[in-house]
Tab-separated table of C-alpha atoms and ligand atoms in Angstrom:
chain	number	residue	atom	x	y	z
Z	1	UNK	CA	13.283	37.804	16.123
Z	2	UNK	CA	13.759	38.677	19.878
Z	3	UNK	CA	17.386	39.498	21.010
Z	4	UNK	CA	18.984	39.016	24.493
Z	5	UNK	CA	22.693	39.802	25.544
Z	6	UNK	CA	24.563	37.737	28.138
Z	7	UNK	CA	28.342	36.910	28.991
Z	8	UNK	CA	27.972	33.402	28.533
Z	9	UNK	CA	24.937	31.171	26.355
Z	10	UNK	CA	25.433	27.429	26.870
Z	11	UNK	CA	23.847	25.275	24.842
Z	12	UNK	CA	22.552	22.028	26.154
Z	13	UNK	CA	21.722	21.301	29.542
Z	14	UNK	CA	23.246	17.755	30.056
Z	15	UNK	CA	25.611	17.277	33.042
Z	16	UNK	CA	28.216	19.103	30.939
Z	17	UNK	CA	26.272	22.156	30.039
Z	18	UNK	CA	24.740	22.433	33.749
Z	19	UNK	CA	28.311	22.383	35.277
Z	20	UNK	CA	29.296	24.859	33.093
Z	21	UNK	CA	26.553	27.278	33.745
Z	22	UNK	CA	26.599	27.165	37.321
Z	23	UNK	CA	30.621	28.000	37.618
Z	24	UNK	CA	29.763	31.199	35.258
Z	25	UNK	CA	26.422	32.296	36.793
Z	26	UNK	CA	28.070	31.284	40.439
Z	27	UNK	CA	31.525	33.661	39.378
Z	28	UNK	CA	28.942	36.565	38.475
Z	29	UNK	CA	28.579	36.020	34.787
Z	30	UNK	CA	25.163	36.725	32.732
Z	31	UNK	CA	24.782	33.270	31.956
Z	32	UNK	CA	21.995	31.493	29.643
Z	33	UNK	CA	21.342	27.731	29.592
Z	34	UNK	CA	19.437	26.559	26.545
Z	35	UNK	CA	17.934	22.967	26.336
Z	36	UNK	CA	15.971	21.946	23.218
Z	37	UNK	CA	14.099	19.349	25.943
Z	38	UNK	CA	11.793	20.465	29.018
Z	39	UNK	CA	13.953	18.365	31.218
Z	40	UNK	CA	17.363	19.705	32.794
Z	41	UNK	CA	20.114	16.640	33.097
Z	42	UNK	CA	20.235	15.469	29.494
Z	43	UNK	CA	21.031	11.387	28.873
Z	44	UNK	CA	21.744	11.370	33.093
Z	45	UNK	CA	17.680	12.259	33.268
Z	46	UNK	CA	15.815	12.306	29.859
Z	47	UNK	CA	17.791	9.302	28.289
Z	48	UNK	CA	17.439	7.487	31.538
Z	49	UNK	CA	20.965	6.780	32.531
Z	50	UNK	CA	20.688	6.303	35.826
Z	51	UNK	CA	24.168	5.246	37.230
Z	52	UNK	CA	27.005	7.986	38.433
Z	53	UNK	CA	30.298	6.456	37.719
Z	54	UNK	CA	33.160	6.593	40.350
Z	55	UNK	CA	34.350	9.930	41.262
Z	56	UNK	CA	37.358	7.993	42.883
Z	57	UNK	CA	40.838	5.707	41.247
Z	58	UNK	CA	39.661	2.327	42.595
Z	59	UNK	CA	42.344	2.431	44.281
Z	60	UNK	CA	40.967	5.092	47.253
Z	61	UNK	CA	41.982	8.507	45.886
Z	62	UNK	CA	38.764	10.691	44.548
Z	63	UNK	CA	40.245	12.000	41.959
Z	64	UNK	CA	37.115	14.250	40.654
Z	65	UNK	CA	36.041	16.932	42.995
Z	66	UNK	CA	33.667	20.319	42.169
Z	67	UNK	CA	30.358	20.646	40.960
Z	68	UNK	CA	30.581	17.141	39.618
Z	69	UNK	CA	31.282	16.044	43.384
Z	70	UNK	CA	28.010	18.220	44.146
Z	71	UNK	CA	26.193	16.897	41.171
Z	72	UNK	CA	26.545	13.244	42.930
Z	73	UNK	CA	25.087	14.319	46.029
Z	74	UNK	CA	22.308	16.463	44.158
Z	75	UNK	CA	21.315	13.310	42.310
Z	76	UNK	CA	19.893	11.835	45.337
Z	77	UNK	CA	18.470	14.779	47.276
Z	78	UNK	CA	14.610	14.259	46.282
Z	79	UNK	CA	15.227	10.434	45.509
Z	80	UNK	CA	16.622	6.876	46.452
Z	81	UNK	CA	20.452	6.101	46.304
Z	82	UNK	CA	22.939	5.923	48.332
Z	83	UNK	CA	26.549	7.174	48.507
Z	84	UNK	CA	29.090	4.757	50.420
Z	85	UNK	CA	29.525	5.437	53.489
Z	86	UNK	CA	33.250	6.017	53.698
Z	87	UNK	CA	32.991	8.394	51.006
Z	88	UNK	CA	31.080	10.333	53.463
Z	89	UNK	CA	33.367	10.939	55.930
Z	90	UNK	CA	35.365	13.876	56.449
Z	91	UNK	CA	38.373	14.165	53.519
Z	92	UNK	CA	41.535	13.438	54.760
Z	93	UNK	CA	44.841	12.186	53.451
Z	94	UNK	CA	44.397	8.761	53.669
Z	95	UNK	CA	42.946	6.531	50.601
Z	96	UNK	CA	39.325	5.334	50.999
Z	97	UNK	CA	38.913	1.610	51.725
Z	98	UNK	CA	34.958	0.248	50.409
Z	99	UNK	CA	33.186	0.277	47.372
Z	100	UNK	CA	34.280	2.974	44.450
Z	101	UNK	CA	32.539	6.621	44.624
Z	102	UNK	CA	29.202	6.312	42.384
Z	103	UNK	CA	25.787	6.005	42.871
Z	104	UNK	CA	22.574	4.920	40.995
Z	105	UNK	CA	19.878	7.522	41.246
Z	106	UNK	CA	16.232	8.284	40.155
Z	107	UNK	CA	16.268	10.626	36.811
Z	108	UNK	CA	13.157	12.435	38.020
Z	109	UNK	CA	14.759	12.971	41.511
Z	110	UNK	CA	17.404	14.626	39.792
Z	111	UNK	CA	15.711	16.651	37.598
Z	112	UNK	CA	13.664	18.219	40.545
Z	113	UNK	CA	17.298	18.962	42.388
Z	114	UNK	CA	18.751	20.391	38.844
Z	115	UNK	CA	15.868	23.064	38.241
Z	116	UNK	CA	16.785	24.323	42.057
Z	117	UNK	CA	20.697	24.548	41.983
Z	118	UNK	CA	20.605	26.453	38.665
Z	119	UNK	CA	17.900	28.856	39.853
Z	120	UNK	CA	19.543	29.538	43.061
Z	121	UNK	CA	22.518	30.380	41.288
Z	122	UNK	CA	21.214	32.776	39.182
Z	123	UNK	CA	21.286	30.757	35.431
Z	124	UNK	CA	18.609	32.245	32.950
Z	125	UNK	CA	17.397	29.139	31.791
Z	126	UNK	CA	15.774	28.779	28.307
Z	127	UNK	CA	13.593	25.037	28.257
Z	128	UNK	CA	11.707	23.984	25.074
Z	129	UNK	CA	14.487	26.080	23.214
Z	130	UNK	CA	16.405	24.719	20.073
Z	131	UNK	CA	19.637	26.227	19.057
Z	132	UNK	CA	19.549	26.054	15.335
Z	133	UNK	CA	23.253	28.185	13.752
Z	134	UNK	CA	25.890	29.996	15.562
Z	135	UNK	CA	25.586	33.767	15.073
Z	136	UNK	CA	29.076	34.273	13.759
Z	137	UNK	CA	31.146	37.729	13.085
Z	138	UNK	CA	33.818	38.393	10.722
Z	139	UNK	CA	37.186	36.778	11.911
Z	140	UNK	CA	35.543	33.578	12.409
Z	141	UNK	CA	34.567	34.562	15.724
Z	142	UNK	CA	31.446	33.025	17.134
Z	143	UNK	CA	28.985	36.246	18.721
Z	144	UNK	CA	25.790	34.095	19.927
Z	145	UNK	CA	23.458	31.264	18.978
Z	146	UNK	CA	20.629	31.930	16.997
Z	147	UNK	CA	17.127	29.687	18.605
Z	148	UNK	CA	14.020	28.608	17.977
Z	149	UNK	CA	11.288	28.198	20.326
Z	150	UNK	CA	7.036	28.952	21.407
Z	151	UNK	CA	8.134	32.956	20.465
Z	152	UNK	CA	9.743	32.337	16.973
Z	153	UNK	CA	13.127	33.281	16.089
Z	154	UNK	CA	16.030	34.725	18.173
Z	155	UNK	CA	19.532	35.298	18.911
Z	156	UNK	CA	21.181	35.199	21.880
Z	157	UNK	CA	24.669	37.146	22.223
Z	158	UNK	CA	27.304	36.439	23.979
Z	159	UNK	CA	31.391	36.651	24.557
Z	160	UNK	CA	31.675	33.359	24.908
Z	161	UNK	CA	29.577	30.474	24.055
Z	162	UNK	CA	29.785	26.631	25.405
Z	163	UNK	CA	28.986	23.792	23.335
Z	164	UNK	CA	27.445	21.176	25.463
Z	165	UNK	CA	25.508	19.895	22.937
Z	166	UNK	CA	26.830	16.225	23.254
Z	167	UNK	CA	27.126	16.008	19.575
Z	168	UNK	CA	29.396	19.489	18.955
Z	169	UNK	CA	26.508	20.645	16.561
Z	170	UNK	CA	27.561	24.149	17.371
Z	171	UNK	CA	31.212	23.818	16.705
Z	172	UNK	CA	30.287	21.999	13.989
Z	173	UNK	CA	28.053	24.662	12.258
Z	174	UNK	CA	30.664	26.826	13.385
Z	175	UNK	CA	33.572	25.178	10.797
Z	176	UNK	CA	35.563	23.585	13.824
Z	177	UNK	CA	36.914	20.765	12.355
Z	178	UNK	CA	35.148	17.804	14.069
Z	179	UNK	CA	35.418	13.535	14.146
Z	180	UNK	CA	32.329	11.588	13.886
Z	181	UNK	CA	31.838	8.017	15.430
Z	182	UNK	CA	29.188	5.236	15.327
Z	183	UNK	CA	26.967	3.737	17.703
Z	184	UNK	CA	25.750	-0.233	18.692
Z	185	UNK	CA	21.719	-0.228	18.521
Z	186	UNK	CA	20.766	-0.037	21.613
Z	187	UNK	CA	17.515	1.218	24.350
Z	188	UNK	CA	17.831	1.444	28.141
Z	189	UNK	CA	14.027	2.170	29.888
Z	190	UNK	CA	12.710	1.496	33.035
Z	191	UNK	CA	10.205	-1.149	33.299
Z	192	UNK	CA	7.670	-2.795	36.866
Z	193	UNK	CA	7.173	-5.802	37.441
Z	194	UNK	CA	4.959	-7.671	40.209
Z	195	UNK	CA	8.152	-10.086	40.327
Z	196	UNK	CA	10.577	-6.813	41.647
Z	197	UNK	CA	7.769	-5.521	43.314
Z	198	UNK	CA	7.326	-8.425	45.752
Z	199	UNK	CA	11.120	-8.398	46.362
Z	200	UNK	CA	10.941	-4.494	47.336
Z	201	UNK	CA	8.480	-5.398	49.524
Z	202	UNK	CA	10.347	-8.264	51.239
Z	203	UNK	CA	13.381	-6.300	51.141
Z	204	UNK	CA	12.595	-2.975	52.231
Z	205	UNK	CA	16.139	-2.056	52.119
Z	206	UNK	CA	16.884	-1.863	47.825
Z	207	UNK	CA	16.761	1.202	46.021
Z	208	UNK	CA	14.238	1.442	43.606
Z	209	UNK	CA	10.591	0.271	42.683
Z	210	UNK	CA	11.297	0.491	39.237
Z	211	UNK	CA	14.068	-2.273	36.855
Z	212	UNK	CA	16.657	-1.311	34.298
Z	213	UNK	CA	15.382	-2.699	30.793
Z	214	UNK	CA	18.319	-2.891	28.533
Z	215	UNK	CA	18.244	-4.111	24.661
Z	216	UNK	CA	20.732	-4.105	21.942
Z	217	UNK	CA	24.457	-3.349	22.207
Z	218	UNK	CA	25.915	-2.462	25.268
Z	219	UNK	CA	29.496	-0.559	25.390
Z	220	UNK	CA	31.594	-3.020	23.475
Z	221	UNK	CA	28.624	-3.636	21.123
Z	222	UNK	CA	28.113	-7.313	23.059
Z	223	UNK	CA	23.956	-8.335	22.004
Z	224	UNK	CA	24.457	-5.691	19.405
Z	225	UNK	CA	22.089	-7.647	16.632
Z	226	UNK	CA	24.191	-8.512	13.782
Z	227	UNK	CA	22.328	-7.652	10.740
Z	228	UNK	CA	22.064	-3.619	11.938
Z	229	UNK	CA	24.264	-1.482	10.726
Z	230	UNK	CA	26.268	0.906	13.978
Z	231	UNK	CA	24.459	4.250	13.293
Z	232	UNK	CA	26.321	7.798	13.618
Z	233	UNK	CA	23.450	10.314	14.646
Z	234	UNK	CA	24.333	12.817	12.816
Z	235	UNK	CA	21.843	12.968	10.213
Z	236	UNK	CA	18.383	13.300	11.242
Z	237	UNK	CA	17.520	10.296	9.277
Z	238	UNK	CA	19.825	8.176	11.810
Z	239	UNK	CA	18.486	9.417	14.778
Z	240	UNK	CA	14.673	8.782	13.830
Z	241	UNK	CA	16.090	4.631	12.943
Z	242	UNK	CA	17.672	4.815	16.145
Z	243	UNK	CA	15.109	5.041	18.203
Z	244	UNK	CA	12.865	3.081	16.449
Z	245	UNK	CA	14.755	0.450	15.900
Z	246	UNK	CA	15.519	0.325	19.579
Z	247	UNK	CA	11.921	0.268	20.520
Z	248	UNK	CA	11.264	-2.475	18.105
Z	249	UNK	CA	13.529	-4.236	19.923
Z	250	UNK	CA	12.194	-3.419	23.324
Z	251	UNK	CA	8.873	-5.274	21.907
Z	252	UNK	CA	10.166	-7.972	20.560
Z	253	UNK	CA	11.612	-8.651	24.251
Z	254	UNK	CA	7.897	-8.044	25.854
Z	255	UNK	CA	6.801	-10.235	22.829
Z	256	UNK	CA	8.643	-13.297	24.152
Z	257	UNK	CA	8.135	-12.118	28.310
Z	258	UNK	CA	4.398	-12.014	27.210
Z	259	UNK	CA	4.518	-15.988	25.841
Z	260	UNK	CA	6.295	-16.633	28.490
Z	261	UNK	CA	3.816	-15.423	31.498
Z	262	UNK	CA	0.599	-15.948	29.457
Z	263	UNK	CA	-2.359	-13.936	28.963
Z	264	UNK	CA	-1.428	-11.668	32.234
Z	265	UNK	CA	2.009	-11.669	31.054
Z	266	UNK	CA	1.479	-7.519	30.470
Z	267	UNK	CA	-0.013	-6.569	33.616
Z	268	UNK	CA	2.866	-8.237	35.031
Z	269	UNK	CA	5.816	-6.917	33.513
Z	270	UNK	CA	5.808	-3.282	31.413
Z	271	UNK	CA	8.018	-0.529	30.310
Z	272	UNK	CA	7.093	2.493	32.675
Z	273	UNK	CA	9.533	4.831	31.083
Z	274	UNK	CA	11.012	5.354	27.450
Z	275	UNK	CA	13.999	7.773	27.163
Z	276	UNK	CA	12.626	10.727	25.423
Z	277	UNK	CA	16.015	11.396	23.767
Z	278	UNK	CA	18.193	9.361	21.332
Z	279	UNK	CA	20.627	7.237	23.741
Z	280	UNK	CA	24.320	7.409	21.529
Z	281	UNK	CA	27.068	7.325	23.390
Z	282	UNK	CA	29.363	9.475	20.825
Z	283	UNK	CA	28.432	10.763	17.678
Z	284	UNK	CA	30.509	13.888	17.022
Z	285	UNK	CA	33.251	15.485	19.076
Z	286	UNK	CA	35.902	18.207	18.393
Z	287	UNK	CA	39.189	17.915	16.710
Z	288	UNK	CA	40.372	20.284	19.547
Z	289	UNK	CA	43.612	22.400	19.579
Z	290	UNK	CA	44.648	19.275	21.710
Z	291	UNK	CA	43.387	15.498	22.511
Z	292	UNK	CA	42.865	13.840	25.445
Z	293	UNK	CA	44.525	10.281	23.821
Z	294	UNK	CA	45.074	7.024	24.475
Z	295	UNK	CA	48.900	7.024	24.712
Z	296	UNK	CA	48.710	9.237	28.212
Z	297	UNK	CA	47.107	7.154	31.080
Z	298	UNK	CA	48.907	8.176	33.935
Z	299	UNK	CA	51.263	10.762	32.535
Z	300	UNK	CA	51.966	14.164	33.607
Z	301	UNK	CA	50.380	16.939	30.986
Z	302	UNK	CA	52.024	20.775	31.714
Z	303	UNK	CA	48.692	21.948	30.894
Z	304	UNK	CA	46.686	19.774	32.489
Z	305	UNK	CA	42.850	21.202	34.057
Z	306	UNK	CA	41.309	17.986	35.416
Z	307	UNK	CA	41.967	13.885	36.092
Z	308	UNK	CA	39.445	11.376	34.883
Z	309	UNK	CA	39.785	7.677	36.334
Z	310	UNK	CA	38.979	4.321	34.444
Z	311	UNK	CA	35.055	4.055	35.045
Z	312	UNK	CA	35.683	0.263	34.063
Z	313	UNK	CA	38.676	-1.077	36.339
Z	314	UNK	CA	41.154	0.033	39.118
Z	315	UNK	CA	43.950	2.199	38.513
Z	316	UNK	CA	44.897	4.144	35.141
Z	317	UNK	CA	44.189	8.449	35.540
Z	318	UNK	CA	43.739	10.122	32.491
Z	319	UNK	CA	44.860	13.870	32.402
Z	320	UNK	CA	42.748	16.313	30.597
Z	321	UNK	CA	44.500	18.608	28.445
Z	322	UNK	CA	43.151	22.570	28.476
Z	323	UNK	CA	43.093	22.632	24.909
Z	324	UNK	CA	40.473	19.564	24.348
Z	325	UNK	CA	37.966	22.125	25.424
Z	326	UNK	CA	38.590	24.210	22.496
Z	327	UNK	CA	37.782	23.798	18.992
Z	328	UNK	CA	40.472	24.959	16.195
Z	329	UNK	CA	39.001	27.498	13.773
Z	330	UNK	CA	36.482	29.399	15.829
Z	331	UNK	CA	37.077	32.026	18.077
Z	332	UNK	CA	35.036	32.620	21.082
Z	333	UNK	CA	33.781	28.543	21.789
Z	334	UNK	CA	34.314	26.186	24.177
Z	335	UNK	CA	32.931	22.229	23.794
Z	336	UNK	CA	32.319	20.189	27.180
Z	337	UNK	CA	31.288	17.068	28.099
Z	338	UNK	CA	30.898	14.086	25.600
Z	339	UNK	CA	32.156	16.315	22.762
Z	340	UNK	CA	35.191	17.204	23.990
Z	341	UNK	CA	38.477	16.028	21.885
Z	342	UNK	CA	39.355	12.710	23.500
Z	343	UNK	CA	40.225	9.657	21.034
Z	344	UNK	CA	40.138	5.712	21.995
Z	345	UNK	CA	39.933	4.401	25.495
Z	346	UNK	CA	40.722	7.976	26.876
Z	347	UNK	CA	37.229	9.103	24.771
Z	348	UNK	CA	36.064	5.867	26.611
Z	349	UNK	CA	36.688	6.730	29.953
Z	350	UNK	CA	35.957	10.370	29.830
Z	351	UNK	CA	32.501	9.881	27.458
Z	352	UNK	CA	30.676	9.861	30.870
Z	353	UNK	CA	28.834	11.476	33.768
Z	354	UNK	CA	31.938	12.082	36.344
Z	355	UNK	CA	34.048	13.200	33.410
Z	356	UNK	CA	31.237	15.485	31.513
Z	357	UNK	CA	30.375	17.446	34.815
Z	358	UNK	CA	33.744	18.080	35.133
Z	359	UNK	CA	34.869	19.620	31.275
Z	360	UNK	CA	31.487	21.442	32.096
Z	361	UNK	CA	33.337	23.253	34.805
Z	362	UNK	CA	36.534	23.768	33.542
Z	363	UNK	CA	34.976	25.004	30.268
Z	364	UNK	CA	33.095	27.777	32.733
Z	365	UNK	CA	35.924	28.636	34.516
Z	366	UNK	CA	37.938	29.341	31.169
Z	367	UNK	CA	34.430	31.294	29.986
Z	368	UNK	CA	34.999	33.694	33.226
Z	369	UNK	CA	38.231	33.985	32.755
Z	370	UNK	CA	37.988	34.892	29.273
Z	371	UNK	CA	34.873	37.766	29.828
Z	372	UNK	CA	36.776	39.175	32.715
Z	373	UNK	CA	39.950	39.204	30.618
Z	374	UNK	CA	38.107	40.467	27.335
Z	375	UNK	CA	40.167	37.616	25.841
Z	376	UNK	CA	38.973	34.423	23.681
Z	377	UNK	CA	39.988	31.302	25.299
Z	378	UNK	CA	42.836	30.261	22.521
Z	379	UNK	CA	44.378	33.603	23.955
Z	380	UNK	CA	44.480	32.226	28.011
Z	381	UNK	CA	47.231	29.856	29.339
Z	382	UNK	CA	46.193	26.551	30.900
Z	383	UNK	CA	48.299	27.748	33.887
Z	384	UNK	CA	45.643	30.000	34.516
Z	385	UNK	CA	43.066	27.748	34.514
Z	386	UNK	CA	45.088	25.875	36.549
Z	387	UNK	CA	45.461	28.547	39.490
Z	388	UNK	CA	41.637	28.635	39.469
Z	389	UNK	CA	41.130	24.774	40.041
Z	390	UNK	CA	44.115	25.061	43.188
Z	391	UNK	CA	41.589	27.755	44.592
Z	392	UNK	CA	38.828	25.621	44.309
Z	393	UNK	CA	40.810	22.517	45.821
Z	394	UNK	CA	40.319	21.067	42.400
Z	395	UNK	CA	43.602	18.024	41.883
Z	396	UNK	CA	44.946	18.776	37.773
Z	397	UNK	CA	47.945	16.189	38.402
Z	398	UNK	CA	47.751	12.298	39.255
Z	399	UNK	CA	50.676	13.252	41.724
Z	400	UNK	CA	48.474	15.058	43.988
Z	401	UNK	CA	45.972	12.446	44.647
Z	402	UNK	CA	49.034	9.537	45.149
Z	403	UNK	CA	50.649	10.964	48.387
Z	404	UNK	CA	49.397	7.958	50.316
Z	405	UNK	CA	49.361	4.761	48.411
Z	406	UNK	CA	48.033	1.807	49.922
Z	407	UNK	CA	48.355	-1.451	47.890
Z	408	UNK	CA	45.560	-3.711	47.428
Z	409	UNK	CA	42.654	-1.191	49.186
Z	410	UNK	CA	39.955	-1.380	46.653
Z	411	UNK	CA	37.882	2.245	47.800
Q	1	FAD	C1	23.196	3.938	26.532
Q	1	FAD	C2	23.922	4.425	27.325
Q	1	FAD	C3	24.672	3.487	28.496
Q	1	FAD	C4	25.173	5.102	29.465
Q	1	FAD	N1	25.497	4.737	31.085
Q	1	FAD	C5	26.040	5.963	31.552
Q	1	FAD	C6	26.390	4.901	32.992
Q	1	FAD	O1	26.266	4.362	33.185
Q	1	FAD	N2	26.821	6.000	33.892
Q	1	FAD	C7	27.453	7.301	33.556
Q	1	FAD	O2	28.362	7.823	33.827
Q	1	FAD	N3	27.106	7.468	31.653
Q	1	FAD	C8	26.941	6.807	31.255
Q	1	FAD	N4	26.682	7.222	29.862
Q	1	FAD	C9	26.958	8.479	29.070
Q	1	FAD	C10	26.702	9.310	29.748
Q	1	FAD	O3	25.207	9.647	30.028
Q	1	FAD	C11	26.299	10.632	28.763
Q	1	FAD	O4	27.997	10.867	28.443
Q	1	FAD	C12	27.022	12.112	29.426
Q	1	FAD	O5	25.208	12.141	30.777
Q	1	FAD	C13	26.645	13.390	28.864
Q	1	FAD	O6	26.508	14.442	28.913
Q	1	FAD	P1	26.803	15.860	28.113
Q	1	FAD	O7	26.065	16.807	29.185
Q	1	FAD	O8	27.962	15.878	27.899
Q	1	FAD	O9	25.728	15.332	26.999
Q	1	FAD	P2	24.144	15.128	27.137
Q	1	FAD	O10	23.869	14.495	28.831
Q	1	FAD	O11	24.229	14.367	25.816
Q	1	FAD	O12	23.426	16.323	27.159
Q	1	FAD	C14	23.140	17.472	25.737
Q	1	FAD	C15	22.228	18.131	25.999
Q	1	FAD	O13	22.131	19.131	25.027
Q	1	FAD	C16	21.003	19.048	24.411
Q	1	FAD	N5	20.602	19.359	23.068
Q	1	FAD	C17	21.813	18.746	21.972
Q	1	FAD	N6	21.119	19.909	20.576
Q	1	FAD	C18	20.579	20.581	21.257
Q	1	FAD	C19	19.984	22.131	20.460
Q	1	FAD	N7	20.653	22.034	18.974
Q	1	FAD	N8	19.909	23.015	21.140
Q	1	FAD	C20	19.156	22.732	22.406
Q	1	FAD	N9	19.466	21.774	23.080
Q	1	FAD	C21	20.461	20.831	22.693
Q	1	FAD	C22	20.202	17.977	24.837
Q	1	FAD	O14	18.602	17.874	24.354
Q	1	FAD	C23	20.686	17.820	26.166
Q	1	FAD	O15	19.859	17.467	27.216
Q	1	FAD	C24	25.794	6.208	28.950
Q	1	FAD	C25	25.641	6.900	27.575
Q	1	FAD	C26	24.394	6.201	26.740
Q	1	FAD	C27	23.861	6.375	25.590
């Protein structure tokens, strides 16, 4: 057994865990970030999900600021992709005209920049380290995480733990009430083809040498193979099934392509990278002290700690209630990213990269306040978190970003 002590330990280094760890470390807390793979970024990198969805509402108002915006720019530091020109200008009160504030990026390039940012901030990174069980004290108080890696088993002790596993694994094992959802069978990979390489050579402005290849169901289940069941992804066997079936669909697709292209087909078009983690959109999330619900787009919530625009269409913005990050029944724990408490449409808009980073940063702010005050998160008032957000220029009410509406603006 090895044992280390920190102020905050973050489980899972997807964008949510990264934003949480950056926030805590920059506030001066001893911060550990624990990741079971050897890559930082979670689904956005290891999972090959390489579209940083919009930070704006589609009518030219930026809704998400802070580390989520910083990460969007970091995703481009060592690779291709562009932020729409209009969003690079000095921030002003006028809505921005033009395309939405989003970008595609190279997952490997993003990893390089994430390593750099976390090390610069002084985060202690534990790669290839699996979080197994929460370490619990009497009174349902989480006091750290049991982990396993090449050194053997150990415990990382902390005043506050942040569950950014994407699957609420820590919260669930600590006994917090959780909700499970299910997934259409699908797989995203990256491929290359002679045809695409030629097109890139002929128009050098094109962003990427690689192409996305997608099989199975999309977010709405279109193209899901009818005979296949949906999968929760909270059991080991389900994860294996989901991954192997996705790869079987990909083999089917390449067999069909090779039949079209003839014996030379395998040289002309082939996969280059497969996701190294299961691409579940949702598995399990906390049933928190509050829930961001479908009923409340464009509604001012007194406990709001952030804004989530709709990535699918211009217009709606949801406010994130503080309690959606606070699990019930366990003290000393926060949840961030795709396992915070949201349901229905509200979940569909918040389960993507920018809101994951936003909730990660808010969890980091909350953890910092908790450590500084010597209390657990459920004893904090949302107003205290809002004061910190205000100081960082991060809006948490829709009214704050709607000062100058321009009808018909497409940005
Ligand atoms: C097919 C698909 C397409 C998508 N398309 C888009 C898109 O186009 N744009 C967009 O913005 N979003 C998209 N998303 C959603 C988006 O990728 C994720 O919701 C977001 O990246 C979630 O970030 P996260 O940090 O909450 O979780 P994750 O990225 O899941 O990160 C969790 C991290 O925790 C680690 N972890 C888990 N358990 C443990 C453990 N026990 N011990 C140690 N580490 C652990 C994992 O390895 C991982 O690194 C898509 C998702 C899928 C599946």
